[in-house]
Amino acid sequence: TTEIYTLSLHDALPICPALADPDSRVARAVRPTMLARWLGLLLAVTAEEPGVSDRSNQRIQAVVDTLGDLLKSIENEEEAEGKNFKCFEKWCDKEIENAGSYIEDQKLKIEDLGVSIDQHTSSIERNKFAIEKGKEEAGEIEDGMAQATSIRDEEAGKYASDRAMNQQSVGQIRDAIQIVKKAQVVGSFAQTEEKMQITAPGESGFVLGVFESLEKNLVRNQQKADAIEQKKVDMYNALSAGKTQQLGLVQGDIRSKSMLMSEANQKLVDSKNDLASTQDALEAAEDGLKDTTEDCEAKKSDFALRTEDRQKEKAAIREAMSYLKLTAAEGSSAAPAAAPSFVQVLHERRRLSC
């Protein structure tokens, strides 16, 4: 499962709930209006009469108390928001750090996947080359076996023909030998008045010897031919068995390389798909990190501006309270005169302070 970091300030709200507290925003929006009303009331009080009466003192004190409460509320809000902002800063730092680590991990994963893709591609090419060479070798072995079989069949056919002719000749000579032997017993080849060519016992013995010699030669030659043929058969069988075994090994290697190539192809597809999803996750994480960083920086800038405004607001309230207290203290003993405006007194105090 690929985790994609898409960060937002809304993710920090469950951790730092005051970030989404609408009361604080409403209070900050209403507070200037309340302050303006109290200051307006102050101007109305000081303009009622030349001096400061008891009734005016009471009203001024009420305004001072209210401003004090408002100041306390601002300080409490400042403290709460400061704690909350620290929580928010920790959240930002943690999420940015986690997102950065995640991005680095994805980049490393992309590098590893690139290496894996190169390895799978190399494995595919290597096995493909081995398969092609194996097929060439298997073809050569099959061609050699086919040629050997053709030669063996031709030799076997010639041997069978020669053997049949030899057997026929041996059979004819043996028949002739039997005839000559019978002639020796009778004493003549003919039973008529005509004399045969072989009538003497010596002549029949010579012919019988020639026939028997021919028979021995034919039998001996056939035995030699049979031995030679058997050797050829044995050689062919041994060659055929060796080539068959070699062909089986080559074909087995082809099957093994084909399986390895199929596995490499599947791994290559998986790695490419994983690379595409990882690149998408990396892009989304980088976008999320950019958005979170910008949101955090904007929130920090807004908090700095609010802190600056709050300090100015607190300073204004304290100055107003000081002015009111000074007015109440001096009013009871001051000679009747036209009451200075709040702006005039404030300007004079700032001048003296400078």
Coordinates of C-alpha atoms in Angstrom, one line a residue:
T1 CA 0.0 0.0 0.0
T2 CA 1.5 3.3 -1.1
E3 CA 0.9 6.2 1.4
I4 CA 0.5 9.6 -0.2
Y5 CA 1.2 12.7 2.0
T6 CA -1.4 15.4 1.1
L7 CA -1.1 17.6 4.1
S8 CA -3.4 20.4 5.1
L9 CA -3.9 22.7 8.0
H10 CA -7.2 21.0 8.6
D11 CA -5.2 17.9 9.7
A12 CA -3.8 19.9 12.6
L13 CA -7.2 21.0 13.9
P14 CA -7.9 17.8 16.0
I15 CA -4.4 18.3 17.5
C16 CA -4.7 22.0 18.1
P17 CA -8.4 22.7 18.2
A18 CA -8.0 26.3 19.1
L19 CA -7.0 27.0 15.5
A20 CA -10.6 26.5 14.5
D21 CA -12.1 28.2 17.6
P22 CA -14.7 30.7 16.1
D23 CA -15.1 32.5 19.5
S24 CA -11.6 33.8 19.4
R25 CA -12.0 35.2 15.9
V26 CA -15.3 36.7 16.9
A27 CA -13.8 38.2 20.0
R28 CA -11.0 39.8 18.0
A29 CA -13.5 41.2 15.6
V30 CA -15.8 42.6 18.3
R31 CA -13.1 43.9 20.6
P32 CA -12.2 47.0 18.6
T33 CA -15.9 48.0 18.5
M34 CA -16.2 47.5 22.2
L35 CA -13.0 49.5 22.8
A36 CA -14.3 52.3 20.5
R37 CA -17.6 52.4 22.4
W38 CA -15.9 52.7 25.8
L39 CA -13.5 55.4 24.6
G40 CA -16.5 57.2 23.1
L41 CA -18.2 57.0 26.5
L42 CA -15.0 58.3 28.1
L43 CA -15.0 61.4 25.8
A44 CA -18.7 62.0 26.6
V45 CA -18.0 61.7 30.3
T46 CA -15.1 64.1 30.3
A47 CA -17.0 66.6 28.1
E48 CA -20.0 66.8 30.4
E49 CA -18.6 69.4 32.7
P50 CA -15.4 71.4 33.2
G51 CA -14.2 69.3 36.2
V52 CA -14.5 65.7 37.1
S53 CA -17.5 65.0 39.4
D54 CA -18.1 62.0 41.5
R55 CA -20.5 60.7 39.0
S56 CA -17.9 61.1 36.3
N57 CA -15.3 59.3 38.5
Q58 CA -17.7 56.4 38.9
R59 CA -18.2 56.2 35.2
I60 CA -14.5 56.5 34.5
Q61 CA -13.8 53.8 37.0
A62 CA -16.4 51.6 35.4
V63 CA -14.6 52.2 32.0
V64 CA -11.2 51.4 33.6
D65 CA -12.5 48.2 35.1
T66 CA -14.0 47.2 31.8
L67 CA -10.8 48.0 30.0
G68 CA -8.9 46.0 32.7
D69 CA -11.2 43.0 32.0
L70 CA -10.8 43.4 28.3
L71 CA -7.0 43.6 28.8
K72 CA -7.1 40.4 30.9
S73 CA -9.2 38.7 28.3
I74 CA -6.7 39.7 25.6
E75 CA -3.8 38.4 27.8
N76 CA -5.6 35.1 28.4
E77 CA -6.4 34.8 24.8
E78 CA -2.8 35.6 23.9
E79 CA -1.5 32.9 26.3
A80 CA -4.0 30.3 25.0
E81 CA -3.2 31.1 21.4
G82 CA 0.5 31.0 22.1
K83 CA 0.3 27.5 23.5
N84 CA -1.9 26.5 20.6
F85 CA 0.5 28.0 18.1
K86 CA 3.4 26.1 19.7
C87 CA 1.3 22.9 19.2
F88 CA 0.7 23.9 15.6
E89 CA 4.4 24.6 15.0
K90 CA 5.3 21.1 16.4
W91 CA 2.6 19.6 14.1
C92 CA 4.1 21.5 11.1
D93 CA 7.6 20.5 11.9
K94 CA 6.6 16.8 12.4
E95 CA 4.5 16.6 9.2
I96 CA 7.2 18.4 7.1
E97 CA 9.8 16.0 8.5
N98 CA 7.7 13.0 7.9
A99 CA 6.8 14.1 4.4
G100 CA 10.5 14.8 3.7
S101 CA 11.5 11.3 4.9
Y102 CA 8.7 9.8 2.9
I103 CA 9.9 11.7 -0.2
E104 CA 13.4 10.5 0.3
D105 CA 12.3 6.9 0.7
Q106 CA 10.3 7.2 -2.5
K107 CA 13.3 8.6 -4.4
L108 CA 15.4 5.7 -3.1
K109 CA 12.7 3.3 -4.1
I110 CA 12.6 4.8 -7.6
E111 CA 16.4 4.4 -7.9
D112 CA 16.1 0.8 -6.7
L113 CA 13.3 0.1 -9.2
G114 CA 15.4 1.6 -12.0
V115 CA 18.2 -0.8 -11.1
S116 CA 15.7 -3.7 -11.0
I117 CA 14.3 -2.7 -14.4
D118 CA 17.8 -2.7 -15.9
Q119 CA 18.6 -6.1 -14.3
H120 CA 15.4 -7.6 -15.6
T121 CA 15.9 -6.2 -19.1
S122 CA 19.5 -7.5 -19.1
S123 CA 18.2 -10.9 -17.9
I124 CA 15.6 -11.0 -20.7
E125 CA 18.2 -10.2 -23.4
R126 CA 20.7 -12.7 -22.0
N127 CA 18.1 -15.5 -21.8
K128 CA 16.8 -14.6 -25.3
F129 CA 20.3 -14.9 -26.7
A130 CA 20.8 -18.2 -25.0
I131 CA 17.5 -19.5 -26.3
E132 CA 18.4 -18.5 -29.9
K133 CA 21.8 -20.2 -29.6
G134 CA 20.1 -23.3 -28.0
K135 CA 17.7 -23.5 -30.9
E136 CA 20.5 -23.2 -33.4
E137 CA 22.4 -26.0 -31.6
A138 CA 19.3 -28.2 -31.4
G139 CA 18.8 -27.6 -35.2
E140 CA 22.3 -28.7 -35.9
I141 CA 22.0 -31.8 -33.7
E142 CA 18.7 -32.7 -35.4
D143 CA 20.2 -32.2 -38.9
G144 CA 23.2 -34.3 -37.9
M145 CA 21.0 -37.1 -36.6
A146 CA 18.9 -36.9 -39.8
Q147 CA 22.0 -37.2 -42.0
A148 CA 23.3 -40.1 -39.9
T149 CA 20.0 -41.9 -40.1
S150 CA 19.8 -41.4 -43.9
I151 CA 23.4 -42.8 -44.3
R152 CA 22.6 -45.7 -41.9
D153 CA 19.4 -46.5 -43.8
E154 CA 21.3 -46.4 -47.1
E155 CA 24.0 -48.7 -45.8
A156 CA 21.5 -51.0 -44.2
G157 CA 19.6 -51.3 -47.5
K158 CA 22.9 -52.1 -49.4
Y159 CA 23.8 -54.6 -46.7
A160 CA 20.5 -56.3 -46.9
S161 CA 20.7 -56.5 -50.8
D162 CA 24.3 -57.9 -50.7
R163 CA 23.4 -60.4 -48.0
A164 CA 20.4 -61.6 -50.0
M165 CA 22.5 -62.1 -53.1
N166 CA 25.2 -63.8 -51.1
Q167 CA 22.7 -66.2 -49.5
Q168 CA 21.3 -67.0 -52.9
S169 CA 24.7 -67.8 -54.3
V170 CA 25.5 -69.9 -51.3
G171 CA 22.3 -71.8 -51.8
Q172 CA 23.0 -72.4 -55.5
I173 CA 26.6 -73.6 -54.8
R174 CA 25.3 -76.0 -52.1
D175 CA 22.8 -77.4 -54.5
A176 CA 25.6 -77.9 -57.0
I177 CA 27.7 -79.6 -54.4
Q178 CA 25.0 -82.0 -53.7
I179 CA 24.6 -82.9 -57.3
V180 CA 28.4 -83.5 -57.7
K181 CA 28.4 -85.8 -54.7
K182 CA 25.6 -87.8 -56.2
A183 CA 27.4 -88.1 -59.5
Q184 CA 30.4 -89.5 -57.7
V185 CA 28.3 -92.3 -56.2
V186 CA 26.6 -93.3 -59.5
G187 CA 29.8 -92.9 -61.6
S188 CA 28.2 -90.9 -64.3
F189 CA 26.1 -87.8 -64.8
A190 CA 24.0 -89.3 -67.5
Q191 CA 21.8 -92.5 -67.6
T192 CA 21.6 -92.5 -71.4
E193 CA 24.0 -93.7 -74.1
E194 CA 25.5 -90.2 -74.5
K195 CA 28.6 -89.7 -72.3
M196 CA 28.7 -86.7 -70.0
Q197 CA 31.5 -84.3 -69.9
I198 CA 32.5 -85.3 -66.4
T199 CA 32.9 -89.0 -66.4
A200 CA 36.2 -89.6 -64.6
P201 CA 36.3 -89.6 -60.8
G202 CA 39.1 -87.1 -60.8
E203 CA 37.2 -84.5 -62.6
S204 CA 34.2 -84.7 -60.3
G205 CA 36.4 -84.4 -57.3
F206 CA 38.0 -81.2 -58.8
V207 CA 34.6 -79.6 -59.4
L208 CA 33.4 -80.5 -55.9
G209 CA 36.5 -78.9 -54.4
V210 CA 35.9 -75.7 -56.4
F211 CA 32.3 -75.5 -55.3
E212 CA 33.2 -76.1 -51.7
S213 CA 35.9 -73.5 -51.8
L214 CA 33.4 -71.0 -53.3
E215 CA 30.9 -71.9 -50.6
K216 CA 33.5 -71.3 -47.8
N217 CA 34.5 -67.9 -49.4
L218 CA 30.9 -66.8 -49.7
V219 CA 30.2 -67.8 -46.1
R220 CA 33.4 -66.2 -44.8
N221 CA 32.7 -63.0 -46.7
Q222 CA 29.2 -62.9 -45.4
Q223 CA 30.4 -63.3 -41.8
K224 CA 32.8 -60.4 -42.3
A225 CA 30.0 -58.3 -43.8
D226 CA 27.8 -59.2 -40.9
A227 CA 30.5 -58.2 -38.4
I228 CA 31.1 -54.9 -40.2
E229 CA 27.3 -54.2 -40.4
Q230 CA 27.0 -55.0 -36.7
K231 CA 29.8 -52.5 -35.9
K232 CA 28.1 -49.9 -38.0
V233 CA 24.8 -50.5 -36.3
D234 CA 26.5 -50.3 -32.9
M235 CA 28.2 -47.0 -33.9
Y236 CA 25.0 -45.6 -35.2
N237 CA 23.1 -46.6 -32.0
A238 CA 25.8 -45.0 -29.8
L239 CA 25.8 -41.9 -32.0
S240 CA 22.1 -41.7 -32.0
A241 CA 21.9 -42.2 -28.2
G242 CA 24.6 -39.5 -27.6
K243 CA 22.9 -37.0 -29.9
T244 CA 19.5 -37.7 -28.5
Q245 CA 20.9 -37.1 -25.0
Q246 CA 22.6 -33.9 -26.1
L247 CA 19.5 -32.8 -27.8
G248 CA 17.5 -33.4 -24.7
L249 CA 19.9 -31.4 -22.6
V250 CA 19.8 -28.5 -25.1
Q251 CA 16.0 -28.6 -25.2
G252 CA 15.8 -28.7 -21.4
D253 CA 18.1 -25.7 -21.3
I254 CA 15.9 -23.9 -23.8
R255 CA 12.8 -24.6 -21.6
S256 CA 14.7 -23.4 -18.5
K257 CA 15.8 -20.2 -20.2
S258 CA 12.3 -19.7 -21.5
M259 CA 10.9 -19.9 -18.0
L260 CA 13.5 -17.5 -16.7
M261 CA 12.7 -15.1 -19.5
S262 CA 9.0 -15.3 -18.7
E263 CA 9.7 -14.6 -15.0
A264 CA 11.9 -11.7 -15.9
N265 CA 9.3 -10.3 -18.2
Q266 CA 6.7 -10.5 -15.5
K267 CA 9.0 -8.9 -13.0
L268 CA 9.8 -6.2 -15.5
V269 CA 6.1 -5.4 -16.0
D270 CA 5.6 -5.4 -12.2
S271 CA 8.6 -3.1 -11.7
K272 CA 7.5 -0.7 -14.3
N273 CA 4.0 -0.5 -12.8
D274 CA 5.5 -0.1 -9.3
L275 CA 7.8 2.7 -10.7
A276 CA 4.8 4.5 -12.3
S277 CA 2.8 4.3 -9.0
T278 CA 5.8 5.4 -7.0
Q279 CA 6.4 8.4 -9.2
D280 CA 2.8 9.4 -8.9
A281 CA 3.0 9.0 -5.1
L282 CA 6.3 11.0 -5.1
E283 CA 4.7 13.8 -7.1
A284 CA 1.6 13.9 -4.8
A285 CA 3.8 13.9 -1.7
E286 CA 5.9 16.8 -3.1
D287 CA 2.8 18.7 -3.9
G288 CA 1.4 18.0 -0.4
L289 CA 4.6 19.0 1.2
K290 CA 4.7 22.3 -0.8
D291 CA 1.0 23.0 0.2
T292 CA 1.7 22.2 3.9
T293 CA 4.9 24.3 3.9
E294 CA 3.1 27.3 2.4
D295 CA 0.1 26.9 4.7
C296 CA 2.4 26.7 7.7
E297 CA 4.4 29.7 6.7
A298 CA 1.2 31.7 6.0
K299 CA -0.2 30.7 9.4
K300 CA 3.1 31.7 11.1
S301 CA 3.1 35.1 9.3
D302 CA -0.6 35.6 10.3
F303 CA 0.2 34.7 13.9
A304 CA 3.2 37.2 13.9
L305 CA 0.9 39.9 12.6
R306 CA -1.8 39.1 15.2
T307 CA 0.8 39.1 17.9
E308 CA 2.0 42.6 16.8
D309 CA -1.5 43.9 16.6
R310 CA -2.3 42.5 20.0
Q311 CA 0.7 44.2 21.5
K312 CA -0.3 47.5 20.1
E313 CA -3.9 46.9 21.3
K314 CA -2.7 46.1 24.8
A315 CA -0.4 49.1 24.8
A316 CA -3.4 51.3 23.7
I317 CA -5.6 49.9 26.4
R318 CA -2.9 50.3 29.1
E319 CA -2.4 53.9 27.9
A320 CA -6.1 54.6 28.0
M321 CA -6.4 53.1 31.5
S322 CA -3.4 55.2 32.6
Y323 CA -5.0 58.3 31.2
L324 CA -8.3 57.6 32.8
K325 CA -6.7 57.0 36.2
L326 CA -4.7 60.2 35.8
T327 CA -7.7 62.1 34.8
A328 CA -9.7 60.8 37.8
A329 CA -6.9 61.6 40.2
E330 CA -6.2 65.1 38.9
G331 CA -9.8 66.1 38.2
S332 CA -10.8 66.3 41.8
S333 CA -8.2 68.9 42.7
A334 CA -7.9 70.7 39.3
A335 CA -9.4 74.2 38.8
P336 CA -12.4 74.5 36.7
A337 CA -11.3 74.7 33.1
A338 CA -12.1 73.4 29.7
A339 CA -11.5 69.7 29.7
P340 CA -8.8 68.6 27.3
S341 CA -9.7 66.0 24.7
F342 CA -8.5 62.5 25.0
V343 CA -6.5 62.9 21.8
Q344 CA -4.7 66.0 23.2
V345 CA -3.8 64.3 26.4
L346 CA -2.6 61.2 24.6
H347 CA -0.5 63.3 22.3
E348 CA 1.1 65.2 25.2
R349 CA 1.9 62.0 27.1
R350 CA 3.6 60.5 24.1
R351 CA 5.6 63.8 23.6
L352 CA 6.7 63.7 27.2
S353 CA 7.6 60.0 26.9
C354 CA 9.7 60.7 23.8

